[in-house]
Tab-separated table of C-alpha atoms in Angstrom:
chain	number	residue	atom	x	y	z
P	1	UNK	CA	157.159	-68.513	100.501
P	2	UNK	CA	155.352	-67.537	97.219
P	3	UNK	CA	155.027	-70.053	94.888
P	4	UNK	CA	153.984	-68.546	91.915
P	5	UNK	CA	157.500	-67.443	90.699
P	6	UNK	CA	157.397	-71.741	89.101
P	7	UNK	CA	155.776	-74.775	90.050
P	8	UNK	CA	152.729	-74.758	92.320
P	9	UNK	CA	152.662	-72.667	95.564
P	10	UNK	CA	155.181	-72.753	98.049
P	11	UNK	CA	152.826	-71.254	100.674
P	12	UNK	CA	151.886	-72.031	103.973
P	13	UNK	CA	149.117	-74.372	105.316
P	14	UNK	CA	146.340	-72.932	106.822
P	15	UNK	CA	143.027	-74.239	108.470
P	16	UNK	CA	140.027	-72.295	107.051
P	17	UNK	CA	138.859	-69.484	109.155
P	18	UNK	CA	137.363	-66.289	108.324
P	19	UNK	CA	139.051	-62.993	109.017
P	20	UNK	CA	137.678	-62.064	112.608
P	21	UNK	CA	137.561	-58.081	113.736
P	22	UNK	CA	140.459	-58.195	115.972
P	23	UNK	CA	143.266	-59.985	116.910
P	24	UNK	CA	143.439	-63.739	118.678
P	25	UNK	CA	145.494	-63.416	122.176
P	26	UNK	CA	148.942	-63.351	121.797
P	27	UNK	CA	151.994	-64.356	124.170
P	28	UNK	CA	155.384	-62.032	124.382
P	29	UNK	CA	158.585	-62.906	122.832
P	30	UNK	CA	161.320	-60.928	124.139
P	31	UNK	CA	164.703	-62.400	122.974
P	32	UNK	CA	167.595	-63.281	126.096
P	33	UNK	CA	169.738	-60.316	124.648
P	34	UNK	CA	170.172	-56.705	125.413
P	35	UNK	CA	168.926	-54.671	122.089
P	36	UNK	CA	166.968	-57.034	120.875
P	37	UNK	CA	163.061	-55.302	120.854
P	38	UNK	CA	160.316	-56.855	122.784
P	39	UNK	CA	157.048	-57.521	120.960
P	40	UNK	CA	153.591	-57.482	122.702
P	41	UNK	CA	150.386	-57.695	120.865
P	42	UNK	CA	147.060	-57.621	122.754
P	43	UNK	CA	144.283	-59.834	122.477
P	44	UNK	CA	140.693	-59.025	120.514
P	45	UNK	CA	140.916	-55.401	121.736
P	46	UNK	CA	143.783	-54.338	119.603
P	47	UNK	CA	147.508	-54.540	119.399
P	48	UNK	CA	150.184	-52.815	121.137
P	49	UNK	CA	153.824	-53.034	120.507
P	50	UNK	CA	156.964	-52.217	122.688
P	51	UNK	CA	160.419	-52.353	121.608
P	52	UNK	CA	163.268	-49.909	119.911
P	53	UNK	CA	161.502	-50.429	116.546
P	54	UNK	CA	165.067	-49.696	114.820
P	55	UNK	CA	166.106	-47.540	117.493
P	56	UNK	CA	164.407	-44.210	116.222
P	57	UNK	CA	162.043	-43.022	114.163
P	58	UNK	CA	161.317	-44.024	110.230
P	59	UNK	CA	163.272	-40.586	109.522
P	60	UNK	CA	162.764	-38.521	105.916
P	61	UNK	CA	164.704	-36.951	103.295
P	62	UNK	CA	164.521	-33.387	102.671
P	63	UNK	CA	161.615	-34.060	100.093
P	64	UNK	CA	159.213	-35.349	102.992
P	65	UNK	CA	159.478	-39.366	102.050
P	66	UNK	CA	161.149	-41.718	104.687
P	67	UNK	CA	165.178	-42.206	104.171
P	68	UNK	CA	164.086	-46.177	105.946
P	69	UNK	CA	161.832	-48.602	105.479
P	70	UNK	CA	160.365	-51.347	107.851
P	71	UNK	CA	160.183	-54.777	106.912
P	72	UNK	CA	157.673	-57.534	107.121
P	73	UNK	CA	158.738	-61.395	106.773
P	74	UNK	CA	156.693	-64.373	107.652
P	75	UNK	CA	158.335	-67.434	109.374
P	76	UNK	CA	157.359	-70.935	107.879
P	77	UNK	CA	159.597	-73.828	107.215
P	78	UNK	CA	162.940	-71.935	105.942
P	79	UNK	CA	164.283	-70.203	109.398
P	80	UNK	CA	167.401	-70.733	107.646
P	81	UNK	CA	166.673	-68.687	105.093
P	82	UNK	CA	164.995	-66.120	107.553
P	83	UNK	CA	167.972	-65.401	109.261
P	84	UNK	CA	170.454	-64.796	106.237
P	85	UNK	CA	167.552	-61.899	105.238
P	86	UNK	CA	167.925	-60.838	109.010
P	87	UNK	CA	171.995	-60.685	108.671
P	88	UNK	CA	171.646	-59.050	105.514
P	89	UNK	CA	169.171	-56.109	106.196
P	90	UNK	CA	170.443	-55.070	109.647
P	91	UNK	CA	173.472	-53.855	108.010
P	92	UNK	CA	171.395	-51.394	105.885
P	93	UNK	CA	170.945	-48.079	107.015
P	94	UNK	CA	167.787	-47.653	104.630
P	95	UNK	CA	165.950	-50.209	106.352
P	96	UNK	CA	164.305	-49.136	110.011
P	97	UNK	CA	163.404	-52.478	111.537
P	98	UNK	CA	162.145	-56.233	110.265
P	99	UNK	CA	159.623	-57.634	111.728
P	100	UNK	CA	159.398	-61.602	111.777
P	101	UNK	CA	156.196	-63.137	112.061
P	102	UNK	CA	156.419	-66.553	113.436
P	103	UNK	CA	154.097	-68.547	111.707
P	104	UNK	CA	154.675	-72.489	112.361
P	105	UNK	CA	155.807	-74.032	116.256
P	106	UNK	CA	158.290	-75.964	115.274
P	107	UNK	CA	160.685	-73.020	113.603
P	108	UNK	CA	160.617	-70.052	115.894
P	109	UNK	CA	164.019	-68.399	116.492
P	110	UNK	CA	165.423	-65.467	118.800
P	111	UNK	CA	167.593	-62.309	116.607
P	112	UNK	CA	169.416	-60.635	118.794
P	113	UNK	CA	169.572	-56.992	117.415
P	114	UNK	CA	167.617	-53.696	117.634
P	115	UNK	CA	166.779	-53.714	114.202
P	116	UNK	CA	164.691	-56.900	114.779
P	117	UNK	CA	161.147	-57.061	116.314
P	118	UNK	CA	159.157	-60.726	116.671
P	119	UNK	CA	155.936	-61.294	116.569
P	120	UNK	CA	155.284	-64.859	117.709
P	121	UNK	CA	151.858	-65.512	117.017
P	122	UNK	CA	151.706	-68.828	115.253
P	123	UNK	CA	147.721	-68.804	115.676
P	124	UNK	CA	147.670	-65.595	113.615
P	125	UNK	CA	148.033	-68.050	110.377
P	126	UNK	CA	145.032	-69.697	111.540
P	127	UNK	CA	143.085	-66.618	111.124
P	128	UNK	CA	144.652	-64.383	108.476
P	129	UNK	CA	146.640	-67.608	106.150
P	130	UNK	CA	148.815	-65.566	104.420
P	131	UNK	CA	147.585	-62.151	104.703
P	132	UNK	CA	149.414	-62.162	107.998
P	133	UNK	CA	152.247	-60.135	106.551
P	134	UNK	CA	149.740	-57.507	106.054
P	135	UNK	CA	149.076	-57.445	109.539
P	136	UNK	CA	152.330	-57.189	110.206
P	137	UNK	CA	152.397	-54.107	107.793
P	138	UNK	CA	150.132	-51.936	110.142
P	139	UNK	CA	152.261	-52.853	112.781
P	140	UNK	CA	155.387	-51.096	111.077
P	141	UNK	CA	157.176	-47.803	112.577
P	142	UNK	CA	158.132	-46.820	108.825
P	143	UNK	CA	155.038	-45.698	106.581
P	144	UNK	CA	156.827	-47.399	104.154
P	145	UNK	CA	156.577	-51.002	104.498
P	146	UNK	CA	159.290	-53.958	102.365
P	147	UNK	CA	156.948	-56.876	102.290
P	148	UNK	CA	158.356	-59.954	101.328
P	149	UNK	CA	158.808	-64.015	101.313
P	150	UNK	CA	161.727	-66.015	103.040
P	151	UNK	CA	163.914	-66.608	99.707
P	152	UNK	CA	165.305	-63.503	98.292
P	153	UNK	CA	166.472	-60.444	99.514
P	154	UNK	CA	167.034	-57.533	98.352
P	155	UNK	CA	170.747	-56.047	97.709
P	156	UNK	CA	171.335	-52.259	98.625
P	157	UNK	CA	171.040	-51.030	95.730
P	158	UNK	CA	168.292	-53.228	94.601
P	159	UNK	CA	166.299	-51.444	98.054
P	160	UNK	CA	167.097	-47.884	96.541
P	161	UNK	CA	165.901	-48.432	93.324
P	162	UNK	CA	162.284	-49.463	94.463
P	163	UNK	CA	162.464	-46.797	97.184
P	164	UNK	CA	163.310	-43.910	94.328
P	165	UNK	CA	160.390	-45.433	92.459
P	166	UNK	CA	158.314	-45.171	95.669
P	167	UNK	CA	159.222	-41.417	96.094
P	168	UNK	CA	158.353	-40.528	92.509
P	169	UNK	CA	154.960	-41.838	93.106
P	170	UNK	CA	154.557	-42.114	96.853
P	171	UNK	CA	150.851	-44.087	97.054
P	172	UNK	CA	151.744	-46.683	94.211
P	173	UNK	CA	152.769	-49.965	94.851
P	174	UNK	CA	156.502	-51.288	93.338
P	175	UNK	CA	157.318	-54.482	93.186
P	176	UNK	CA	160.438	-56.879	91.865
P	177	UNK	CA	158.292	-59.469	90.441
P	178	UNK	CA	155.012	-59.248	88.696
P	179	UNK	CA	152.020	-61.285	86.773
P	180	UNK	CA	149.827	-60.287	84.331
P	181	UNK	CA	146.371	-61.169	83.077
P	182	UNK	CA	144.095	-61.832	79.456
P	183	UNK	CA	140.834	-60.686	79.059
P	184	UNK	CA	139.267	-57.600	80.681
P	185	UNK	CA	138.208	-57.233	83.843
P	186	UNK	CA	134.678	-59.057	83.456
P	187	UNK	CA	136.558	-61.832	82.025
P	188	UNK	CA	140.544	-62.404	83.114
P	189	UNK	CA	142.312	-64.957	82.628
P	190	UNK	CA	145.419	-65.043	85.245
P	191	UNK	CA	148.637	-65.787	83.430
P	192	UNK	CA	151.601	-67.393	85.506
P	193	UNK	CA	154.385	-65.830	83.024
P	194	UNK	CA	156.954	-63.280	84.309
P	195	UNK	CA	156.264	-59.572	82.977
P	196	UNK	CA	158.623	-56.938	82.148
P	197	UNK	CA	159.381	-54.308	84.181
P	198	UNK	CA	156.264	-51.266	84.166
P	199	UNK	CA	153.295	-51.219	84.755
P	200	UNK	CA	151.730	-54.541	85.640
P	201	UNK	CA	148.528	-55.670	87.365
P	202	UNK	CA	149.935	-57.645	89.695
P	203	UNK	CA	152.889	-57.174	92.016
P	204	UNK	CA	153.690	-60.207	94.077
P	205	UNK	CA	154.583	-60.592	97.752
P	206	UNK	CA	157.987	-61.549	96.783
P	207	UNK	CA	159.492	-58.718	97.363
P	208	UNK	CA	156.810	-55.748	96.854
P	209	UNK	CA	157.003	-52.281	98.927
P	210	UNK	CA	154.090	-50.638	99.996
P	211	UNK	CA	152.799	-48.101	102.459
P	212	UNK	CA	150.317	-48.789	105.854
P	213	UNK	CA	148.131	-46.504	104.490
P	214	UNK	CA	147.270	-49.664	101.754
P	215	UNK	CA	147.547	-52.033	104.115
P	216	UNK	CA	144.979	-50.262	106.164
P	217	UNK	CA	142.829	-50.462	103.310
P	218	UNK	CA	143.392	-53.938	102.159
P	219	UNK	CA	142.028	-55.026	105.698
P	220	UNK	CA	138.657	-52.498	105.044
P	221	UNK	CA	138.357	-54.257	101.763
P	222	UNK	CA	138.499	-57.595	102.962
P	223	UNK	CA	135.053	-58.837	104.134
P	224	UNK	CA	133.933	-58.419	100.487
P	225	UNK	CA	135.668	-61.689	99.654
P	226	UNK	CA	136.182	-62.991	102.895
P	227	UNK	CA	133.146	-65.689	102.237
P	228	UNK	CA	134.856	-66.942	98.599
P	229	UNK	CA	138.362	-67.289	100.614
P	230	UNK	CA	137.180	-68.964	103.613
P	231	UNK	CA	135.487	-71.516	101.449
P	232	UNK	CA	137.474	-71.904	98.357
P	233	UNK	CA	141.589	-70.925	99.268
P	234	UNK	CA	144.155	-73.495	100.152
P	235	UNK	CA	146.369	-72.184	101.540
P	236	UNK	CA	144.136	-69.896	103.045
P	237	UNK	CA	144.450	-66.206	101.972
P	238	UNK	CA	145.947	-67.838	98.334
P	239	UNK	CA	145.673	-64.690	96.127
P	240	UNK	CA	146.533	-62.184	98.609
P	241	UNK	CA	149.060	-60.739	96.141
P	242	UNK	CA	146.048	-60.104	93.570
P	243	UNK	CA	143.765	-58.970	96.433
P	244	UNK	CA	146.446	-56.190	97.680
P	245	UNK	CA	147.670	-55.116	94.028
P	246	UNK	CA	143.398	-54.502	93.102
P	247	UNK	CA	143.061	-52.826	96.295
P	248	UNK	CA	146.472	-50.756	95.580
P	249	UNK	CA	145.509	-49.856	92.190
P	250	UNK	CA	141.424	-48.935	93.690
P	251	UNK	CA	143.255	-46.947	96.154
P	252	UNK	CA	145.558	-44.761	94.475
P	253	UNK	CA	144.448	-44.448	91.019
P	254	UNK	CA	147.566	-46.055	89.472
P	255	UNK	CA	148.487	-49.218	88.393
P	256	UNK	CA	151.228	-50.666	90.205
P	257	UNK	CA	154.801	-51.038	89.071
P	258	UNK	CA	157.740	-53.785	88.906
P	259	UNK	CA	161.279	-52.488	88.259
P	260	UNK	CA	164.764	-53.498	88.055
P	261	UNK	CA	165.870	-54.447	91.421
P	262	UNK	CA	169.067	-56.136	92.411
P	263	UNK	CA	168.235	-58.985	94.768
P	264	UNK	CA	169.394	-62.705	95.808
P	265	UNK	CA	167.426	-65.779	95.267
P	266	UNK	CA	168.256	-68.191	98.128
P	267	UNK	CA	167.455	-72.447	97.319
P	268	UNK	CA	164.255	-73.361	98.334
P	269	UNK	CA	165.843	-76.902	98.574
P	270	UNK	CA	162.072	-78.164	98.247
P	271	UNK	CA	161.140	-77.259	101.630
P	272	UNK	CA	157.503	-75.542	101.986
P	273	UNK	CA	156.708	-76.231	97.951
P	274	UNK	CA	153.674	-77.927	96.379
P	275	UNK	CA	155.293	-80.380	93.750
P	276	UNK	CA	153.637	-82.043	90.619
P	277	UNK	CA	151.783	-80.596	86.940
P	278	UNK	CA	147.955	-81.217	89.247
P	279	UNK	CA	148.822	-78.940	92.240
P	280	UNK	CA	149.836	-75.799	89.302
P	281	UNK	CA	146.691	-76.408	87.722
P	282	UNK	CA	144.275	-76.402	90.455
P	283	UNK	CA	146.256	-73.301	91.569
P	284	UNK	CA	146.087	-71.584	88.357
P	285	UNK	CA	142.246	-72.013	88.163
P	286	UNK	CA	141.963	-70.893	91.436
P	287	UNK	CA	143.342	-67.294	90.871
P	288	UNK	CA	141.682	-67.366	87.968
P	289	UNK	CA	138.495	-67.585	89.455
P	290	UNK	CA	139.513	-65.357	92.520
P	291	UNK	CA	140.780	-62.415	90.738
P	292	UNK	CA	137.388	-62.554	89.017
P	293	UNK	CA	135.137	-62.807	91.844
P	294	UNK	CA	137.771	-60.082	93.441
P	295	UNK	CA	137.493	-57.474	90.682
P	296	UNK	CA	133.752	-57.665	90.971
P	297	UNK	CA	133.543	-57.511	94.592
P	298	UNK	CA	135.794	-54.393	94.540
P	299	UNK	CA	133.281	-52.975	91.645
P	300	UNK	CA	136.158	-52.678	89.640
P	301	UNK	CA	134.072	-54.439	86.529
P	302	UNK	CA	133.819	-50.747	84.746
P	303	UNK	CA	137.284	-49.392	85.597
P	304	UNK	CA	139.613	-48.503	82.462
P	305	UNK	CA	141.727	-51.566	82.058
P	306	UNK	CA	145.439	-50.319	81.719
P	307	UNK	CA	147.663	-52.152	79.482
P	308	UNK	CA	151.155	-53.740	80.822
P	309	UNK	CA	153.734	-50.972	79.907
P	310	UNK	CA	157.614	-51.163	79.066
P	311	UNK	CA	160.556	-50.078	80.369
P	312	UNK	CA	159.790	-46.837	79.262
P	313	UNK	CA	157.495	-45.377	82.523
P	314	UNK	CA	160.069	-47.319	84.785
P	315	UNK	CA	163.316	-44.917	83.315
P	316	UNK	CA	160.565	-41.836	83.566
P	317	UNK	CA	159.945	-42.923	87.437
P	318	UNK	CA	163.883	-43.587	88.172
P	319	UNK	CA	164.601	-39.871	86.240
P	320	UNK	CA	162.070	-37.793	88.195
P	321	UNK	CA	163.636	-39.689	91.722
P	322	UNK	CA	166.707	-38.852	90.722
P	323	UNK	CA	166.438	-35.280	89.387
P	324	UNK	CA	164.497	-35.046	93.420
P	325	UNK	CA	167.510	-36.433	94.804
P	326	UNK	CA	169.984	-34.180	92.834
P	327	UNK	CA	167.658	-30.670	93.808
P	328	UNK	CA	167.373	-32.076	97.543
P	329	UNK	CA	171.588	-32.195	97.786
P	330	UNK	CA	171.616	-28.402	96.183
């Protein structure tokens, strides 16, 4: 659902509602088949959720970091697409559990499997746009959390890579796909082009893993530009990938990183996407104005601005995970 990777935004549509304290109230979805996990999420008080959650717990290697991951995946326009993801990431034994947001009426589904939890809370994109999936990410049983959009998924292989990146440097964020910007911070510029792999700014929700712990703090950092998003973000929550990767990079001290991940891009077939030269403009000058107001609100104005890096720091992280692997099979 990002649309940021070319053309204008392929995002959903949200009305305009500020981030409230807790949650709206919430209906059950339990699917018709045996296995399949039941989701139940509370009203304004909290949320609770039942279920097998993957059938266990998140699990770790020898070194202390999780062997599985959880993953979160909003539901929009593509079920289609949703359900290929589903398919493919129940067969991994790296990944824990997915949990599917529904986030429009007309396209909620059932999974039948263990791996699978829903949440079918269509009124959640009301409230949180598209910072739902982040939501979603302090609901996960893994501390490591897979957030991503409906069309790509990730191939084994492409999963291990980011998770070895993830264990050399367990509190950054690692993404596929990442944007840059010009300027410094008092004065970026947001630039749309693809980066190389290492260090980048910005890691977008295309396919980006993170950890709760961020999450957590992506929700305490929200109020400070709750008022600029509520009035000025269409969708609602547009720059949430900016938001999270300034938070991420507050959080941990390190600037977060994309690497080479083997993945599938699935057709969009137009469905969900913003078309025409107008809509990318208006977008672009929106982040551009929202990473500004965001770095100030975050009082990240006097922070040392980090260049973009090569390919170099992205073979250091993938040597260090796998000299870790190698001692943890001795």
């Amino acid at each position: 659902m990002h649309g940021d990777l070319g053309g204008a935004p392929s995002r959903p549509h949200a009305l305009l509602h500020t981030h409230s304290g807790g949650h709206a109230a919430r209906r059950t979805f339990s699917s018709d088949t045996d296995g399949t996990a039941t989701t139940t999420v509370s009203g304004s008080g909290g949320s609770s959720i039942s279920g097998s959650g993957g059938g266990g717990g998140s699990g770790s290697g020898s070194s202390g970091t999780p062997a599985r991951v959880s993953v979160v995946i909003m539901n929009w326009l593509r079920p289609d697409n949703v359900k290929r993801v589903l398919r493919q990431y129940t067969k991994y034994d790296a990944v824990l559990e997915v949990i599917v947001w529904m986030c429009h009426p007309d396209t909620r589904f059932n999974f039948s499997h263990a791996k699978v939890r829903i949440v079918d809370d269509v009124s959640a994109n009301d409230l949180h746009g598209l910072s739902t999936r982040f939501k979603g990410c302090l609901m996960a049983a893994s501390p490591w959390v897979l957030i991503q959009d409906d069309d790509h998924y990730l191939k084994e292989e492409g999963l291990a890579r980011m998770m070895a990146a993830k264990a050399a440097s367990p509190t950054r964020l690692i993404g596929a796909f990442g944007r840059d910007w010009g300027g410094g911070w008092g004065d970026a510029r947001y630039v749309r082009s693809p980066v190389r792999p290492g260090p980048v700014r910005i890691v977008l929700t295309v396919l980006m893993l993170t950890d709760t712990a961020t999450c957590a703090a992506f929700w305490d950092a929200a109020p400070a530009v709750e008022s600029f998003v509520a009035a000025r973000s269409s969708p609602l929550w547009n720059g949430e990938d900016i938001f999270f990767s300034l938070v991420a990079q507050r959080a941990s001290g390190l600037v977060p990183l994309v690497v080479r991940a083997k993945k599938v891009f699935m057709k969009q077939r137009g469905i969900g996407i913003s078309q025409g030269d107008n809509a990318s403009i208006s977008h672009d000058a929106y982040r551009d104005a929202f990473l500004r107001h965001a770095v100030a609100a975050l009082g990240l104005g006097n922070a040392t601005l980090l260049p973009s890096g090569s390919e170099e720091e992205v073979g250091e992280v993938s040597r260090v995970a796998a000299s870790s692997k190698a001692n943890a099979a001795v």
